[in-house]
Tab-separated table of C-alpha atoms in Angstrom:
chain	number	residue	atom	x	y	z
A	396	UNK	CA	85.776	-87.657	382.287
A	397	UNK	CA	88.983	-89.873	382.563
A	398	UNK	CA	90.096	-89.009	378.946
A	399	UNK	CA	89.849	-85.149	379.019
A	400	UNK	CA	91.917	-85.468	382.423
A	401	UNK	CA	94.666	-87.534	380.952
A	402	UNK	CA	94.580	-85.135	378.043
A	403	UNK	CA	94.855	-81.875	380.223
A	404	UNK	CA	97.417	-83.097	382.468
A	405	UNK	CA	99.504	-84.026	379.848
A	406	UNK	CA	99.653	-80.852	378.048
A	407	UNK	CA	99.979	-79.049	381.710
A	408	UNK	CA	103.046	-81.169	381.779
A	409	UNK	CA	104.669	-80.510	378.271
A	410	UNK	CA	104.080	-76.823	378.648
A	411	UNK	CA	107.185	-76.768	381.314
A	412	UNK	CA	109.573	-78.680	378.766
A	413	UNK	CA	108.647	-77.096	375.464
A	414	UNK	CA	108.246	-73.145	375.933
A	415	UNK	CA	110.537	-72.741	372.726
A	416	UNK	CA	108.663	-73.427	369.565
A	417	UNK	CA	110.318	-75.846	367.156
A	418	UNK	CA	111.904	-74.695	363.932
A	419	UNK	CA	110.991	-76.344	360.456
A	420	UNK	CA	113.866	-77.453	358.405
A	421	UNK	CA	114.378	-79.988	355.409
A	422	UNK	CA	115.804	-83.544	356.545
A	423	UNK	CA	119.028	-84.482	355.347
A	424	UNK	CA	117.805	-86.100	352.169
A	425	UNK	CA	116.314	-82.863	351.117
A	426	UNK	CA	112.826	-83.631	351.782
A	427	UNK	CA	109.885	-82.253	354.009
A	428	UNK	CA	106.752	-83.910	354.696
A	429	UNK	CA	103.400	-82.285	355.747
A	430	UNK	CA	100.206	-83.905	356.782
A	431	UNK	CA	97.004	-81.917	355.854
A	432	UNK	CA	93.983	-82.312	358.201
A	433	UNK	CA	90.766	-80.610	357.529
A	434	UNK	CA	87.096	-79.954	358.543
A	435	UNK	CA	87.648	-82.164	362.059
A	436	UNK	CA	83.859	-80.614	362.686
A	437	UNK	CA	84.776	-82.112	366.563
A	438	UNK	CA	81.328	-81.962	368.426
A	439	UNK	CA	81.500	-82.078	372.020
A	440	UNK	CA	79.743	-85.083	373.589
A	441	UNK	CA	78.992	-86.758	369.967
A	442	UNK	CA	80.806	-90.348	369.832
A	443	UNK	CA	81.133	-89.799	366.132
A	444	UNK	CA	83.776	-86.960	367.118
A	445	UNK	CA	86.432	-89.851	367.875
A	446	UNK	CA	86.852	-91.084	364.373
A	447	UNK	CA	88.436	-87.618	363.766
A	448	UNK	CA	90.938	-88.191	366.135
A	449	UNK	CA	91.339	-92.123	365.470
A	450	UNK	CA	91.891	-90.846	361.694
A	451	UNK	CA	94.724	-88.137	362.953
A	452	UNK	CA	96.507	-90.819	364.984
A	453	UNK	CA	96.256	-93.198	362.164
A	454	UNK	CA	97.635	-90.822	359.540
A	455	UNK	CA	100.508	-89.706	361.891
A	456	UNK	CA	101.866	-92.807	362.951
A	457	UNK	CA	101.774	-94.030	359.142
A	458	UNK	CA	103.638	-91.110	357.704
A	459	UNK	CA	105.621	-89.573	360.387
A	460	UNK	CA	105.410	-85.997	358.962
A	461	UNK	CA	107.769	-82.938	359.943
A	462	UNK	CA	104.723	-80.708	360.047
A	463	UNK	CA	101.307	-80.844	360.540
A	464	UNK	CA	98.654	-78.121	359.164
A	465	UNK	CA	95.138	-78.228	360.156
A	466	UNK	CA	92.867	-75.992	357.484
A	467	UNK	CA	89.973	-74.954	359.441
A	468	UNK	CA	86.470	-75.947	360.872
A	469	UNK	CA	88.138	-77.614	363.946
A	470	UNK	CA	85.256	-77.744	366.095
A	471	UNK	CA	81.156	-78.062	365.748
A	472	UNK	CA	79.911	-77.152	369.065
A	473	UNK	CA	80.209	-75.480	372.299
A	474	UNK	CA	82.547	-76.284	375.023
A	475	UNK	CA	85.354	-75.196	372.626
A	476	UNK	CA	88.288	-74.528	375.229
A	477	UNK	CA	87.419	-78.327	375.953
A	478	UNK	CA	87.578	-79.749	373.027
A	479	UNK	CA	90.705	-78.030	371.528
A	480	UNK	CA	93.385	-80.079	374.102
A	481	UNK	CA	91.596	-83.189	373.276
A	482	UNK	CA	91.664	-82.587	369.404
A	483	UNK	CA	95.344	-81.758	369.061
A	484	UNK	CA	97.063	-83.813	372.043
A	485	UNK	CA	97.676	-86.758	369.574
A	486	UNK	CA	99.969	-84.139	367.571
A	487	UNK	CA	101.834	-82.663	370.674
A	488	UNK	CA	102.235	-86.289	371.828
A	489	UNK	CA	103.987	-87.160	368.952
A	490	UNK	CA	106.157	-83.918	369.188
A	491	UNK	CA	105.408	-82.972	365.681
A	492	UNK	CA	105.374	-79.472	364.755
A	493	UNK	CA	102.047	-77.931	363.803
A	494	UNK	CA	99.873	-74.920	363.148
A	495	UNK	CA	96.063	-74.263	362.393
A	496	UNK	CA	94.073	-71.576	360.470
A	497	UNK	CA	90.338	-71.288	360.929
A	498	UNK	CA	87.467	-72.095	358.866
A	499	UNK	CA	84.178	-70.653	358.911
A	500	UNK	CA	82.425	-72.684	361.696
A	501	UNK	CA	85.023	-71.980	364.343
A	502	UNK	CA	83.879	-68.593	365.453
A	503	UNK	CA	80.156	-69.848	365.781
A	504	UNK	CA	80.412	-71.409	369.350
A	505	UNK	CA	81.613	-69.901	372.703
A	506	UNK	CA	84.852	-68.764	371.995
A	507	UNK	CA	86.230	-66.047	369.932
A	508	UNK	CA	89.039	-66.544	367.346
A	509	UNK	CA	91.585	-64.500	369.367
A	510	UNK	CA	90.554	-67.255	372.258
A	511	UNK	CA	90.874	-70.311	370.213
A	512	UNK	CA	94.344	-68.746	368.646
A	513	UNK	CA	95.892	-68.295	371.944
A	514	UNK	CA	94.532	-71.716	373.211
A	515	UNK	CA	96.236	-73.534	370.592
A	516	UNK	CA	99.228	-71.391	370.305
A	517	UNK	CA	100.231	-72.337	373.808
A	518	UNK	CA	100.227	-76.300	373.318
A	519	UNK	CA	103.205	-78.051	373.107
A	520	UNK	CA	104.664	-78.008	369.464
A	521	UNK	CA	102.587	-75.540	368.110
A	522	UNK	CA	104.372	-72.733	365.939
A	523	UNK	CA	101.754	-70.360	365.619
A	524	UNK	CA	103.521	-66.718	366.316
A	525	UNK	CA	101.982	-64.569	368.960
A	526	UNK	CA	99.101	-62.738	367.721
A	527	UNK	CA	100.299	-59.196	369.031
A	528	UNK	CA	96.994	-57.969	369.434
A	529	UNK	CA	95.704	-59.025	366.191
A	530	UNK	CA	92.220	-60.703	366.257
A	531	UNK	CA	93.145	-63.564	363.838
A	532	UNK	CA	96.464	-62.958	362.480
A	533	UNK	CA	97.577	-64.509	358.929
A	534	UNK	CA	101.146	-65.554	359.474
A	535	UNK	CA	104.222	-66.905	357.432
A	536	UNK	CA	106.438	-69.934	358.718
A	537	UNK	CA	109.773	-70.296	356.970
A	538	UNK	CA	110.964	-73.706	356.274
A	539	UNK	CA	115.080	-73.705	356.894
A	540	UNK	CA	117.548	-75.738	354.459
A	541	UNK	CA	118.964	-79.114	355.481
A	542	UNK	CA	122.177	-77.547	356.734
A	543	UNK	CA	120.204	-75.054	358.563
A	544	UNK	CA	121.718	-71.779	357.540
A	545	UNK	CA	119.231	-70.113	355.234
A	546	UNK	CA	115.310	-70.353	354.787
A	547	UNK	CA	114.469	-72.607	351.853
A	548	UNK	CA	110.695	-72.492	351.670
A	549	UNK	CA	107.740	-70.809	353.245
A	550	UNK	CA	104.268	-71.344	353.981
A	551	UNK	CA	101.587	-68.666	354.295
A	552	UNK	CA	98.852	-69.655	356.511
A	553	UNK	CA	95.774	-67.215	356.195
A	554	UNK	CA	92.417	-66.553	357.520
A	555	UNK	CA	89.709	-66.932	354.761
A	556	UNK	CA	86.759	-65.632	357.322
A	557	UNK	CA	83.408	-66.799	356.927
A	558	UNK	CA	80.281	-64.764	355.569
A	559	UNK	CA	80.623	-61.588	353.638
A	560	UNK	CA	80.000	-58.379	355.747
A	561	UNK	CA	78.705	-56.449	352.714
A	562	UNK	CA	74.925	-56.442	351.968
A	563	UNK	CA	73.295	-58.249	349.248
A	564	UNK	CA	76.700	-60.541	349.098
A	565	UNK	CA	75.830	-64.130	349.582
A	566	UNK	CA	78.002	-67.047	349.597
A	567	UNK	CA	81.538	-66.609	351.560
A	568	UNK	CA	83.838	-64.177	352.448
A	569	UNK	CA	87.071	-63.176	350.127
A	570	UNK	CA	90.675	-62.064	351.382
A	571	UNK	CA	90.466	-58.520	352.155
A	572	UNK	CA	93.135	-55.885	350.424
A	573	UNK	CA	94.976	-55.794	353.556
A	574	UNK	CA	95.528	-59.589	353.802
A	575	UNK	CA	96.862	-59.434	350.024
A	576	UNK	CA	99.015	-56.411	350.691
A	577	UNK	CA	100.547	-58.447	353.866
A	578	UNK	CA	101.281	-61.556	351.480
A	579	UNK	CA	102.742	-59.067	349.046
A	580	UNK	CA	105.105	-57.240	351.612
A	581	UNK	CA	106.209	-60.616	353.241
A	582	UNK	CA	106.880	-62.349	349.843
A	583	UNK	CA	108.798	-59.372	348.637
A	584	UNK	CA	110.945	-59.555	351.990
A	585	UNK	CA	111.558	-63.154	351.653
A	586	UNK	CA	112.560	-63.200	347.771
A	587	UNK	CA	115.051	-59.960	348.708
A	588	UNK	CA	116.905	-61.882	351.369
A	589	UNK	CA	117.261	-65.083	349.170
A	590	UNK	CA	119.020	-62.355	346.544
A	591	UNK	CA	116.050	-61.902	344.558
A	592	UNK	CA	115.231	-65.400	343.841
A	593	UNK	CA	111.489	-66.065	344.905
A	594	UNK	CA	111.353	-69.191	347.280
A	595	UNK	CA	109.577	-72.197	346.909
A	596	UNK	CA	106.388	-71.541	348.846
A	597	UNK	CA	102.709	-73.106	349.682
A	598	UNK	CA	99.571	-71.223	350.889
A	599	UNK	CA	97.154	-72.738	353.472
A	600	UNK	CA	93.697	-71.302	354.060
A	601	UNK	CA	89.905	-72.936	354.744
A	602	UNK	CA	87.806	-71.497	351.698
A	603	UNK	CA	88.902	-72.160	348.281
A	604	UNK	CA	89.822	-69.329	345.762
A	605	UNK	CA	87.118	-68.536	342.901
A	606	UNK	CA	90.122	-69.851	340.604
A	607	UNK	CA	89.207	-73.277	341.761
A	608	UNK	CA	86.070	-72.994	340.054
A	609	UNK	CA	87.571	-71.636	337.346
A	610	UNK	CA	90.200	-74.068	336.823
A	611	UNK	CA	87.450	-76.989	337.272
A	612	UNK	CA	85.313	-75.410	334.904
A	613	UNK	CA	87.657	-74.566	332.039
A	614	UNK	CA	88.929	-78.350	331.612
A	615	UNK	CA	92.289	-77.613	330.353
A	616	UNK	CA	94.230	-79.221	333.170
A	617	UNK	CA	93.355	-82.861	334.583
A	618	UNK	CA	91.383	-82.503	337.632
A	619	UNK	CA	92.822	-85.466	339.845
A	620	UNK	CA	90.894	-86.669	342.588
A	621	UNK	CA	86.987	-86.700	343.644
A	622	UNK	CA	84.584	-83.810	343.123
A	623	UNK	CA	81.471	-84.508	344.607
A	624	UNK	CA	80.123	-80.929	345.067
A	625	UNK	CA	80.245	-77.681	343.593
A	626	UNK	CA	83.156	-75.493	344.884
A	627	UNK	CA	81.885	-73.009	347.507
A	628	UNK	CA	84.236	-70.121	346.955
A	629	UNK	CA	83.258	-66.400	347.106
A	630	UNK	CA	81.158	-64.816	344.555
A	631	UNK	CA	83.608	-61.937	344.518
A	632	UNK	CA	87.251	-61.949	343.541
A	633	UNK	CA	89.552	-59.863	345.253
A	634	UNK	CA	92.512	-60.905	343.472
A	635	UNK	CA	94.429	-63.047	345.702
A	636	UNK	CA	95.281	-65.285	343.066
A	637	UNK	CA	96.730	-62.549	341.362
A	638	UNK	CA	98.929	-61.656	343.964
A	639	UNK	CA	100.394	-65.235	344.184
A	640	UNK	CA	100.974	-65.177	340.478
A	641	UNK	CA	102.419	-61.759	340.259
A	642	UNK	CA	104.694	-62.745	343.367
A	643	UNK	CA	105.840	-65.902	341.978
A	644	UNK	CA	106.580	-67.659	345.078
A	645	UNK	CA	103.547	-69.925	345.645
A	646	UNK	CA	103.543	-73.199	343.814
A	647	UNK	CA	100.433	-74.589	345.298
A	648	UNK	CA	97.418	-73.556	347.495
A	649	UNK	CA	95.907	-75.746	349.842
A	650	UNK	CA	92.158	-75.608	351.340
A	651	UNK	CA	88.941	-77.419	352.675
A	652	UNK	CA	85.685	-76.352	353.095
A	653	UNK	CA	84.009	-78.397	350.970
A	654	UNK	CA	83.622	-82.079	352.365
A	655	UNK	CA	82.913	-84.030	349.340
A	656	UNK	CA	86.173	-82.482	347.330
A	657	UNK	CA	89.481	-83.743	347.662
A	658	UNK	CA	90.565	-82.744	344.013
A	659	UNK	CA	93.875	-81.041	342.735
A	660	UNK	CA	93.754	-79.014	339.461
A	661	UNK	CA	96.862	-76.949	337.932
A	662	UNK	CA	95.809	-73.400	336.955
A	663	UNK	CA	98.154	-70.659	335.541
A	664	UNK	CA	100.913	-73.107	336.489
A	665	UNK	CA	99.940	-73.326	340.079
A	666	UNK	CA	98.258	-76.171	341.865
A	667	UNK	CA	94.991	-75.667	343.449
A	668	UNK	CA	93.976	-78.218	345.895
A	669	UNK	CA	91.893	-79.901	348.625
A	670	UNK	CA	92.901	-81.828	351.736
A	671	UNK	CA	90.925	-84.909	352.609
A	672	UNK	CA	87.763	-84.665	354.677
A	673	UNK	CA	89.197	-85.925	358.370
A	674	UNK	CA	86.382	-85.541	360.334
A	675	UNK	CA	83.793	-87.961	361.825
A	676	UNK	CA	79.932	-88.131	361.134
A	677	UNK	CA	78.949	-84.899	362.997
A	678	UNK	CA	78.478	-83.163	359.447
A	679	UNK	CA	77.662	-83.968	355.951
A	680	UNK	CA	80.261	-85.915	354.250
A	681	UNK	CA	80.117	-88.651	351.529
A	682	UNK	CA	84.158	-89.303	350.375
A	683	UNK	CA	84.575	-92.319	353.065
A	684	UNK	CA	86.612	-93.142	354.909
A	685	UNK	CA	87.981	-89.898	356.005
A	686	UNK	CA	91.766	-89.222	355.603
A	687	UNK	CA	94.280	-86.567	355.244
A	688	UNK	CA	96.511	-85.228	352.352
A	689	UNK	CA	100.232	-85.571	352.527
A	690	UNK	CA	102.586	-83.148	350.770
A	691	UNK	CA	106.555	-83.803	350.236
A	692	UNK	CA	108.462	-81.119	349.282
A	693	UNK	CA	111.808	-81.241	347.578
A	694	UNK	CA	114.803	-79.006	348.562
A	695	UNK	CA	115.391	-76.094	346.346
A	696	UNK	CA	112.951	-77.520	343.670
A	697	UNK	CA	109.720	-76.192	342.540
A	698	UNK	CA	108.043	-79.750	342.514
A	699	UNK	CA	106.170	-81.730	345.073
A	700	UNK	CA	104.873	-85.194	345.480
A	701	UNK	CA	101.344	-85.359	347.068
A	702	UNK	CA	98.608	-87.862	347.555
A	703	UNK	CA	95.612	-88.840	350.077
A	704	UNK	CA	95.887	-91.409	352.662
A	705	UNK	CA	92.703	-93.015	353.671
A	706	UNK	CA	91.740	-94.163	357.325
A	707	UNK	CA	92.506	-97.933	356.919
A	708	UNK	CA	95.835	-97.460	355.147
A	709	UNK	CA	94.943	-96.798	351.245
A	710	UNK	CA	96.630	-94.463	349.211
A	711	UNK	CA	95.282	-92.589	346.551
A	712	UNK	CA	95.539	-89.518	344.090
A	713	UNK	CA	99.530	-89.897	344.129
A	714	UNK	CA	100.695	-86.968	341.961
A	715	UNK	CA	104.030	-85.384	341.209
A	716	UNK	CA	103.868	-81.747	340.349
A	717	UNK	CA	103.994	-80.472	337.899
A	718	UNK	CA	104.719	-83.660	335.939
A	719	UNK	CA	101.031	-85.203	336.480
A	720	UNK	CA	99.340	-82.443	334.861
A	721	UNK	CA	101.376	-82.202	331.757
A	722	UNK	CA	100.704	-83.892	328.717
A	723	UNK	CA	102.692	-87.086	327.900
A	724	UNK	CA	103.527	-86.945	331.772
A	725	UNK	CA	102.306	-89.842	334.137
A	726	UNK	CA	99.071	-89.176	335.898
A	727	UNK	CA	98.016	-89.686	339.456
A	728	UNK	CA	97.446	-93.515	340.264
């Protein structure tokens, strides 16, 4: 109870001083570092849940990112409203901007996705926009240039839902056509404002696209990292990857969902990558220890470095996109 009281008190105090949401921007050296946590699966009253927070604290202190992205499955029990301030206090305390997209388990307990969104978006250093009445909104986060005068990159953060609503279709849900149209319109607007040139962009969501499975199966590009289970993607393909390819801005997509996968693979010149399972032993996981993916963007370039930092300090799967996926280039360490 003491820990809960301290966290809530901290958050209440921080609300007063941080009403304005921070702006993302490249550093003076032209880099922007992201830490991706995924599948925290925090379970109220379960001691193993503390491993998720311990992992987050360790990675944040080691990497000192400019931004934190959490790609779903935040909780794994009821008492969600109590869990969330505890779960994300370690980010707010370090004054790091962060955002969240939902996973398929987040809607299963005692808070709706709208309620969860509102709780999180009110936390210090969260930069998600207001819902404006939308149940579970998709949103775009611009990253400003190092000089602060223009948008230099964009992060598309999208809800990949849970189970399909159509009868007779099992597995997991897909991006709806209105979501794909939303992405297209956002992308067109950013491109127009950039003089007709697409901005180097990233996409974040929870459930992998069907193209993750296609890329893994065709074997044309190296699969760098661990594959411990089949790709759990939708059984129907609504065309999100095609839209990304047509718009020409997203150079990489990052998901979670499959706890025993942390691989990255290039497909049609776009990187499709998993984060690293970041939770404790509240649900299945065989990639141990837990950890996080780190992504370092380069300003005005369609290239980036990425690696996985494990709890305990080891760094694995160091990759430079696209070089690590091209013949004759250096592969992941």
